[in-house]
Tab-separated table of C-alpha atoms and ligand atoms in Angstrom:
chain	number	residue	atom	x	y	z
P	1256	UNK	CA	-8.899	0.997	15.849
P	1257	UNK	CA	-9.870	3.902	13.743
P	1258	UNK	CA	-11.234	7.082	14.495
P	1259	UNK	CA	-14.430	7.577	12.760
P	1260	UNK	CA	-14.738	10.865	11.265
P	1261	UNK	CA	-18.006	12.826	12.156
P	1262	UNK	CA	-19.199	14.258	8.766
P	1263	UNK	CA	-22.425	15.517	10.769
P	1264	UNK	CA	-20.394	17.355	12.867
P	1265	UNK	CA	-18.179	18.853	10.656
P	1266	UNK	CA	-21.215	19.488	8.004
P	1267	UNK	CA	-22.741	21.728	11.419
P	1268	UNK	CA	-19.595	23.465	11.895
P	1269	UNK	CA	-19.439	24.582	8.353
P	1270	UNK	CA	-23.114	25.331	8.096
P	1271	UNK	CA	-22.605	28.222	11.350
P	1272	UNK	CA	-19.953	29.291	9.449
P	1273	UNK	CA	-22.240	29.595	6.305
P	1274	UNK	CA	-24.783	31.308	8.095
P	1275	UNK	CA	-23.030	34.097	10.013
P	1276	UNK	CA	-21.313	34.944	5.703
P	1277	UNK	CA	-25.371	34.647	4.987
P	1278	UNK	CA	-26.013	37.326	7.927
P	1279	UNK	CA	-23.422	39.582	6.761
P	1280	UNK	CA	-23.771	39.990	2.965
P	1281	UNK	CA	-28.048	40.355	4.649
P	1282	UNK	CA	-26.804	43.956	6.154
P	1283	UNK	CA	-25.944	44.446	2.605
P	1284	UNK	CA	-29.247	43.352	1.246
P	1285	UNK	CA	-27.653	40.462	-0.963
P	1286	UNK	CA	-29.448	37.114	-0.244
P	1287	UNK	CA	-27.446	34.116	-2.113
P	1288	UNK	CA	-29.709	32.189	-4.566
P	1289	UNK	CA	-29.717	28.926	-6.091
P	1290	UNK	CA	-31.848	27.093	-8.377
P	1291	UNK	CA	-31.918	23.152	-8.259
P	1292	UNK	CA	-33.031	21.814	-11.960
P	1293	UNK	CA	-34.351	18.412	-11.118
P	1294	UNK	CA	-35.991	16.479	-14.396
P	1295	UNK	CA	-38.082	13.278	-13.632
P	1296	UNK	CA	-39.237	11.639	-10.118
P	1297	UNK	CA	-36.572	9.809	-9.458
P	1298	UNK	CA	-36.777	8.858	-5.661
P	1299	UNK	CA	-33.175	9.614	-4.557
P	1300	UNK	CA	-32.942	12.527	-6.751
P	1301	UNK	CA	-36.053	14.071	-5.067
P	1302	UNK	CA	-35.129	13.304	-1.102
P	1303	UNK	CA	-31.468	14.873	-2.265
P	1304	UNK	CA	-33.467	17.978	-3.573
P	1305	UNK	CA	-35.609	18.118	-0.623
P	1306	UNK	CA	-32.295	18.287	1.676
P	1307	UNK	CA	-30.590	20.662	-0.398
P	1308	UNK	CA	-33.789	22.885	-0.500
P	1309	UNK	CA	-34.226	22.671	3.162
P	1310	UNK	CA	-30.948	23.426	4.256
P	1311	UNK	CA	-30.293	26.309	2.163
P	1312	UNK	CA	-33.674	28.179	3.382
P	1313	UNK	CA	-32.450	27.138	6.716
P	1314	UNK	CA	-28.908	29.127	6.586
P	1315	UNK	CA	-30.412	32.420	4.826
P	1316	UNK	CA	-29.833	31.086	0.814
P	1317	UNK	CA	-32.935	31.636	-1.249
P	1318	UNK	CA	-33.305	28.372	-2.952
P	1319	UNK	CA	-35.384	27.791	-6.213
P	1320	UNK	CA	-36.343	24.032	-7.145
P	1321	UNK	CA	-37.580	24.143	-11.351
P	1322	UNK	CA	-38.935	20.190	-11.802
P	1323	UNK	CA	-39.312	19.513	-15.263
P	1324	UNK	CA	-40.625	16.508	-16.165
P	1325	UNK	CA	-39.221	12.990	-17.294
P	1326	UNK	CA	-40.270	13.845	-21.190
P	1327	UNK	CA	-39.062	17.450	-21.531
P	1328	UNK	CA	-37.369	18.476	-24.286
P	1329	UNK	CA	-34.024	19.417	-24.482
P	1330	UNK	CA	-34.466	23.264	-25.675
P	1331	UNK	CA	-36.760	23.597	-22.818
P	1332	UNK	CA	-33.799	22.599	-20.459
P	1333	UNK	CA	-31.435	24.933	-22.307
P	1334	UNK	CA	-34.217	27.875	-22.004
P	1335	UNK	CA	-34.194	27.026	-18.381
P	1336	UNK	CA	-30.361	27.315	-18.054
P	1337	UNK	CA	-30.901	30.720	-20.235
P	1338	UNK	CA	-32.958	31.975	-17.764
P	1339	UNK	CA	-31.163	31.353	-14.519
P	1340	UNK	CA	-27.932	32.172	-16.409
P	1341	UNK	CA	-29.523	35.874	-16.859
P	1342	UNK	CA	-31.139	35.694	-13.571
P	1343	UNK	CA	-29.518	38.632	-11.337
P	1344	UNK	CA	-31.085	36.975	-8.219
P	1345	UNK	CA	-29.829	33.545	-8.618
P	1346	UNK	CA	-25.785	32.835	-8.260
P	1347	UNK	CA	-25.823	28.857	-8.524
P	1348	UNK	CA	-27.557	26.948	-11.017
P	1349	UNK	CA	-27.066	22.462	-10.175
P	1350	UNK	CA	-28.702	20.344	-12.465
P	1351	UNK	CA	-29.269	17.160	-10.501
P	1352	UNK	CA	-28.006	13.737	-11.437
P	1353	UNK	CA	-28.982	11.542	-13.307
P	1354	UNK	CA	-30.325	12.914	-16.519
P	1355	UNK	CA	-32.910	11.115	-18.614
P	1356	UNK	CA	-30.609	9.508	-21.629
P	1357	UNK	CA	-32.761	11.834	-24.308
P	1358	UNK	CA	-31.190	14.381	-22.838
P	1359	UNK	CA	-27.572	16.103	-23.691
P	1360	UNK	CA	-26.221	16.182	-20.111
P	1361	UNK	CA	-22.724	17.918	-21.719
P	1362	UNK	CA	-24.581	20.534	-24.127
P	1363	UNK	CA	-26.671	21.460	-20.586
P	1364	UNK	CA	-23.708	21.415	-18.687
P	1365	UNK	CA	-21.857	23.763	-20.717
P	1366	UNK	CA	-24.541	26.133	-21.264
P	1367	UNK	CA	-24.378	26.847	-17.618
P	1368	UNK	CA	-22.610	30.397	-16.592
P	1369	UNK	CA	-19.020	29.385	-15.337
P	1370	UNK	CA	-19.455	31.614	-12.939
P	1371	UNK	CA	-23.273	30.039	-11.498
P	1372	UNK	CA	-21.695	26.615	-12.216
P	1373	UNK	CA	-22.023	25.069	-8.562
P	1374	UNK	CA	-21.318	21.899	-9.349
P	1375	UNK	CA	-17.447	23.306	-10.906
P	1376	UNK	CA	-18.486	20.765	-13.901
P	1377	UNK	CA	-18.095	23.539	-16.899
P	1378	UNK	CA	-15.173	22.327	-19.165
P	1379	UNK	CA	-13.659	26.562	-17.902
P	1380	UNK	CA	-13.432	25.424	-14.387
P	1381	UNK	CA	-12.824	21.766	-14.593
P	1382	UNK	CA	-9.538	23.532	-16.622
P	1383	UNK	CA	-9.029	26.019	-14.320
P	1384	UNK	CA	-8.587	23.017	-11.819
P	1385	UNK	CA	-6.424	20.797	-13.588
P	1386	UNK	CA	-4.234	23.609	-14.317
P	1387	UNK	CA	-4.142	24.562	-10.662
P	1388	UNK	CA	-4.594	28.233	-11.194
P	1389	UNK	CA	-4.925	30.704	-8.673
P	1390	UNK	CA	-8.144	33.053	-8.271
P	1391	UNK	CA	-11.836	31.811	-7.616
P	1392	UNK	CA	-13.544	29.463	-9.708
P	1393	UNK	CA	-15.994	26.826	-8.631
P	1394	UNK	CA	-15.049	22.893	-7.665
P	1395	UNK	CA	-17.313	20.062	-7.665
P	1396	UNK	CA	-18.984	19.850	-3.500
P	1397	UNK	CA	-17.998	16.136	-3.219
P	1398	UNK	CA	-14.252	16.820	-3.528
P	1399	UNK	CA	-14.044	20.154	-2.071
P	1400	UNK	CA	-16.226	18.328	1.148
P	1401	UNK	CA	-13.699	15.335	1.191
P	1402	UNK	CA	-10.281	18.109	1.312
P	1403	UNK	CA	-12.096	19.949	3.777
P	1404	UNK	CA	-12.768	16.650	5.966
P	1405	UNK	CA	-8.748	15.915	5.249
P	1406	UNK	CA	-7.738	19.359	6.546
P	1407	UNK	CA	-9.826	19.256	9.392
P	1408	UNK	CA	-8.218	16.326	10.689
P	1409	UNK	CA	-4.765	17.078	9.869
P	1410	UNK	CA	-3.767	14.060	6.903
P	1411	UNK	CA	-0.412	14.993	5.590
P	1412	UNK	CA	-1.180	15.135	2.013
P	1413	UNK	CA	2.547	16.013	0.454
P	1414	UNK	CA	4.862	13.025	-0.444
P	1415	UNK	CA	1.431	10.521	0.718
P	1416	UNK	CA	-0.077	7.738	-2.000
P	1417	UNK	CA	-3.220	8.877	-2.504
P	1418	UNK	CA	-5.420	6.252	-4.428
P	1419	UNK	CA	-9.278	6.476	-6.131
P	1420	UNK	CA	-11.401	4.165	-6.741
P	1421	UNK	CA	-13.458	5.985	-9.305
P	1422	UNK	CA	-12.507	8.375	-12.248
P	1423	UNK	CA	-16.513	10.121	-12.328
P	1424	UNK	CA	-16.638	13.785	-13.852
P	1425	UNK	CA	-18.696	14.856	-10.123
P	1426	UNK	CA	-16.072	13.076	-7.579
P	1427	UNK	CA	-12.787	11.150	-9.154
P	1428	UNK	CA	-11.757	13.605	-11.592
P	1429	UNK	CA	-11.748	16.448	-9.848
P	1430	UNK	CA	-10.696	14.952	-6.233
P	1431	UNK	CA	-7.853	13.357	-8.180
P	1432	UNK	CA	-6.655	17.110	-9.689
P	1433	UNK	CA	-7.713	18.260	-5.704
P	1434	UNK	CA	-4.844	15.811	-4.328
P	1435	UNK	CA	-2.349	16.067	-7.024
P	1436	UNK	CA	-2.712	20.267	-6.400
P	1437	UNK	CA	-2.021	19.249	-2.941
P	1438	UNK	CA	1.269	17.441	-3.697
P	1439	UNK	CA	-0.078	14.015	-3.263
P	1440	UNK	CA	0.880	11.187	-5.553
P	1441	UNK	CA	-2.401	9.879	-7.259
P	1442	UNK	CA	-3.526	6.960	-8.417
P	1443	UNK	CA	-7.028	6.617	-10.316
P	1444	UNK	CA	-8.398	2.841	-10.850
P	1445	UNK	CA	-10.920	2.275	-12.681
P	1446	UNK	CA	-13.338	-1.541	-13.365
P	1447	UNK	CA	-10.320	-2.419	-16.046
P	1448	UNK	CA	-7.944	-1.979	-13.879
P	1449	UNK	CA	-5.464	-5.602	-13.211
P	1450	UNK	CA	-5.227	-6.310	-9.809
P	1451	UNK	CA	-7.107	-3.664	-7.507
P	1452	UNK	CA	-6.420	-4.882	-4.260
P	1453	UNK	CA	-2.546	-4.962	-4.947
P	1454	UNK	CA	-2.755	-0.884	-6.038
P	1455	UNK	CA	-5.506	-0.045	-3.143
P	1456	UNK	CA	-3.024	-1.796	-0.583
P	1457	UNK	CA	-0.309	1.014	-1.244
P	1458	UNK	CA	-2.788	3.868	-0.837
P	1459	UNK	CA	-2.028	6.087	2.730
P	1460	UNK	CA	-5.259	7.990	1.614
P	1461	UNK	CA	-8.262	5.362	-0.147
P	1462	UNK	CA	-11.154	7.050	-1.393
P	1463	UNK	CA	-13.708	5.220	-2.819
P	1464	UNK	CA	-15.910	6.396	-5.395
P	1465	UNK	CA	-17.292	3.394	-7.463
P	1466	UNK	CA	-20.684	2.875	-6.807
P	1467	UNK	CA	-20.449	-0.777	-5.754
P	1468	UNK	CA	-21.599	-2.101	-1.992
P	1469	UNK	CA	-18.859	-2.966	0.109
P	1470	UNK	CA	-16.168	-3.374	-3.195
P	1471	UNK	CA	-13.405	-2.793	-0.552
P	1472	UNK	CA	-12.441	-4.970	2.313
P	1473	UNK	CA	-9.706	-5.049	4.517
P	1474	UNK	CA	-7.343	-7.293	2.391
P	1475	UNK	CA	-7.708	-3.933	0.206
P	1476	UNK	CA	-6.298	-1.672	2.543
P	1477	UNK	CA	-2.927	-0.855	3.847
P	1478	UNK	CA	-3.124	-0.605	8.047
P	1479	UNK	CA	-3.340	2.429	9.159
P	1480	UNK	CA	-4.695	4.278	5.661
P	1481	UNK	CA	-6.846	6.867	5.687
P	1482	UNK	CA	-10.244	5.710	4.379
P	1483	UNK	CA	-12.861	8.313	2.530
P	1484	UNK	CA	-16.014	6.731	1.533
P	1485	UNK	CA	-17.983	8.128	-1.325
P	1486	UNK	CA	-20.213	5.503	-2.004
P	1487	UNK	CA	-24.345	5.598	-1.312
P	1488	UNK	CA	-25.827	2.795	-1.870
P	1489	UNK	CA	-29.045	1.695	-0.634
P	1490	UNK	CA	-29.621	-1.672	0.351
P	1491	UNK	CA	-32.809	-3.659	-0.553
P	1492	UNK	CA	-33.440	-3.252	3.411
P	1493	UNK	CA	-33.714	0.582	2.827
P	1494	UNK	CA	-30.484	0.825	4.422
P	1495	UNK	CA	-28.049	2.768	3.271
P	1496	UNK	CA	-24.212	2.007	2.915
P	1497	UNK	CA	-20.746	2.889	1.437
P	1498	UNK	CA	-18.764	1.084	-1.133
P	1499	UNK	CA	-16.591	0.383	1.871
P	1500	UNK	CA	-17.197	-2.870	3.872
P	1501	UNK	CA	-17.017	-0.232	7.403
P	1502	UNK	CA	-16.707	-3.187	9.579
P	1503	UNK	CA	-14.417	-4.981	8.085
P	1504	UNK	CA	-11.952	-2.198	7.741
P	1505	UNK	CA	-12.490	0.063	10.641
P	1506	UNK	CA	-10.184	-1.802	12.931
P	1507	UNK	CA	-7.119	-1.255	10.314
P	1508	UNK	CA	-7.581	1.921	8.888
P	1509	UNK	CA	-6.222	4.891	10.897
P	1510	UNK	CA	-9.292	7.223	10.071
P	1511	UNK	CA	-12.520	6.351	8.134
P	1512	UNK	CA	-15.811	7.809	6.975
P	1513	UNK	CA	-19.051	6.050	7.583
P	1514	UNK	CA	-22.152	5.729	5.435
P	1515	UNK	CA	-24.216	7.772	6.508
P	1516	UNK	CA	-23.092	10.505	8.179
P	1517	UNK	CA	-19.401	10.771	7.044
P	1518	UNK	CA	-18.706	12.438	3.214
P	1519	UNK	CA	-22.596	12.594	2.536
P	1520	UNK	CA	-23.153	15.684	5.113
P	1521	UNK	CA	-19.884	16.998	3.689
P	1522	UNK	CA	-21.359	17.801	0.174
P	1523	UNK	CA	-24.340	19.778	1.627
P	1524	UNK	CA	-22.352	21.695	3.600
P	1525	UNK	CA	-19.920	22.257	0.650
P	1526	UNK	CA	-22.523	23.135	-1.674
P	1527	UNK	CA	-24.038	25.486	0.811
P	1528	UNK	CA	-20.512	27.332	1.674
P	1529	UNK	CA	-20.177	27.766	-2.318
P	1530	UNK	CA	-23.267	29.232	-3.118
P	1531	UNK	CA	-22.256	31.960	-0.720
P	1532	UNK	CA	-19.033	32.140	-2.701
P	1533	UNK	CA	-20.572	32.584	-5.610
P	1534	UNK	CA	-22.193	35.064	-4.337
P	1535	UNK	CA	-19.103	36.906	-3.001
P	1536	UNK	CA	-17.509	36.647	-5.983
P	1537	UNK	CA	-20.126	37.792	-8.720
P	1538	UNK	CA	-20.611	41.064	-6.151
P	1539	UNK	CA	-16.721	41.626	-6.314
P	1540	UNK	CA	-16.891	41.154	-9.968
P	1541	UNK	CA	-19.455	43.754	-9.925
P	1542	UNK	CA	-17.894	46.276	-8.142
G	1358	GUE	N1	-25.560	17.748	-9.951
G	1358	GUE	C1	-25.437	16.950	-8.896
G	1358	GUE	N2	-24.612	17.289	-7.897
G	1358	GUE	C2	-24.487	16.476	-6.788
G	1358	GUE	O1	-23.698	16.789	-5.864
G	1358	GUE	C3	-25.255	15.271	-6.722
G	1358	GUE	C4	-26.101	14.986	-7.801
G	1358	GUE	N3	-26.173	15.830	-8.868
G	1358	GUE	N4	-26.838	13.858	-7.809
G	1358	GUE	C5	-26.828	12.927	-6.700
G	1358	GUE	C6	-25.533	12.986	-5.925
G	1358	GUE	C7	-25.647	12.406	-4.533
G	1358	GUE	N5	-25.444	13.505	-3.632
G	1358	GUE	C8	-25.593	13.402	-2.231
G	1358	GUE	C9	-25.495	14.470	-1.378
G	1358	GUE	C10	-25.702	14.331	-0.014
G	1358	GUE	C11	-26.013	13.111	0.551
G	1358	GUE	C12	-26.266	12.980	2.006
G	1358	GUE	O2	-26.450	13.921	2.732
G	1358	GUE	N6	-26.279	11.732	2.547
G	1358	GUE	C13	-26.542	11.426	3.951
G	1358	GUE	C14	-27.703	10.463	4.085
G	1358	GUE	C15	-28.949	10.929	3.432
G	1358	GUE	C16	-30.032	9.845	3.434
G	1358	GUE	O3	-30.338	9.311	4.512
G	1358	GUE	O4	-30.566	9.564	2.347
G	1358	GUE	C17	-25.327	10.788	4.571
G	1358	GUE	O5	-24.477	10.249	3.840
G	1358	GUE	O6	-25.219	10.818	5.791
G	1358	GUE	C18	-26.099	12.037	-0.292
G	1358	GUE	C19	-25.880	12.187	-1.660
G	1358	GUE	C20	-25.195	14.617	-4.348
G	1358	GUE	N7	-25.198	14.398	-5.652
């Protein structure tokens, strides 16, 4: 039986963490900032927003949410970008998810100061990642809250199969560079891919990124694999659950993630530790 891993938990842990760095760089009068650019109503998008926003104030990070509307125009997203990129009181700038197709996610995205770029999505520090390089840079909160949920609980990562399900720009990509840089052997799948089950089934580390309801099962999974589940789907119900079937495979992987409360957590806790990077590191730079 597998030993579920507590992402609310964890997410706490981090968040203390968070706040005491908050409390410090306070006796210094810096308070982090972060602005969430959220275009549209879509429903998901806004209760994501609403988290983010309330979590930040909680921990001591001043947190700006600019909602454009579903019709804006694209130079009034780039002005917005301009803005925040000149902004001295603002260190992370995260343009939510899904875009309206008008729009020109990539010309956004790269307009966005590397060094505000929360979501580690600018082409400089995607690169920086892929190349492994040493220094600070920002990483995209997904990954960096699935290697910190892998650390935590002690997976051997050197010499292991690890195996995605997913190749997106926000979670496969970078996770996949995140495991390589951590001596893994990786595998990305993708929908084209011949024969999932037999690739999934040699994973020791599964994560699962592809946005589809209960796409794995346990003929999928190699006993005793560690399982990471990405996915957030929400059932006609209201429920919401993983692109794992947790059931099904709990009682042969060795450690999984749930839905909620397993990667989900993670990623606010992530983004909330990085914004206080950010912060650290523009200051340094400044010095
Ligand atoms: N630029 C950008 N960056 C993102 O990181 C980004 C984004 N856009 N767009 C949407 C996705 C999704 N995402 C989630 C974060 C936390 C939970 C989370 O906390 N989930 C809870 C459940 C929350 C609930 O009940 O709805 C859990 O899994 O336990 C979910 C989803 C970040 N995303």
């Amino acid at each position: 039986m597998a030993t579920v891993i507590d992402g609310r938990q964890l997410a706490t842990e981090l968040n203390q963490a968070t706040a005491k760095r908050t409390a410090k760089l306070a006796t210094r009068g810096i308070t982090p900032g972060i602005v969430v650019i959220l275009v549209g109503d879509d429903p998901a998008s806004l209760i994501y927003t609403r988290n983010k926003h309330r979590r930040a104030e909680k921990m001591g990070i001043r947190s700006v949410l600019e909602k454009l509307p579903a019709d804006v125009d694209q130079a009034t997203v780039m002005a917005a970008i301009d803005r925040y990129n000149q902004d001295d009181t603002i260190d992370a700038i995260l343009v939510q998810e899904p875009l309206p197709a008008h729009l020109d996610g990539l010309a956004i995205t790269n307009a966005i100061r590397p060094d505000k770029d929360i979501d580690g999505l600018h082409p400089i520090n995607l690169g920086k990642l892929y190349a492994n390089q040493p220094g600070h840079y920002p990483v995209a909160c997904t990954p960096r809250g699935v290697m910190t949920i892998l650390r935590h609980y002690n997976v051997e990562l050197a010499g292991k199969n690890a195996t995605l399900v997913g190749r997106s720009i926000l979670v496969g990509k970078p996770l996949a560079a995140m495991l390589d840089n951590a001596n893994a052997t990786t595998t990305v799948v993708n929908r084209y891919t011949p024969n999932l089950s037999k690739v999934t089934r040699q994973a020791d580390i599964l994560v699962v990124a592809a946005g589809s309801p209960h796409l794995i099962t346990r003929e999928d999974v190699k006993p005793g694999a560690v399982v990471i589940d990405v996915g957030i789907n929400r059932l006609p119900s209201g429920k919401l659950t993983g692109d794992v079937d947790f059931n099904d495979v709990r009682d042969i992987a060795s450690l999984i993630t749930p839905v909620p409360g397993g990667v989900g957590p993670m990623t606010i806790a992530s983004l909330m530790a990085q914004t206080v990077d950010l912060a650290e590191w523009r200051q340094h730079g400044q010095e």
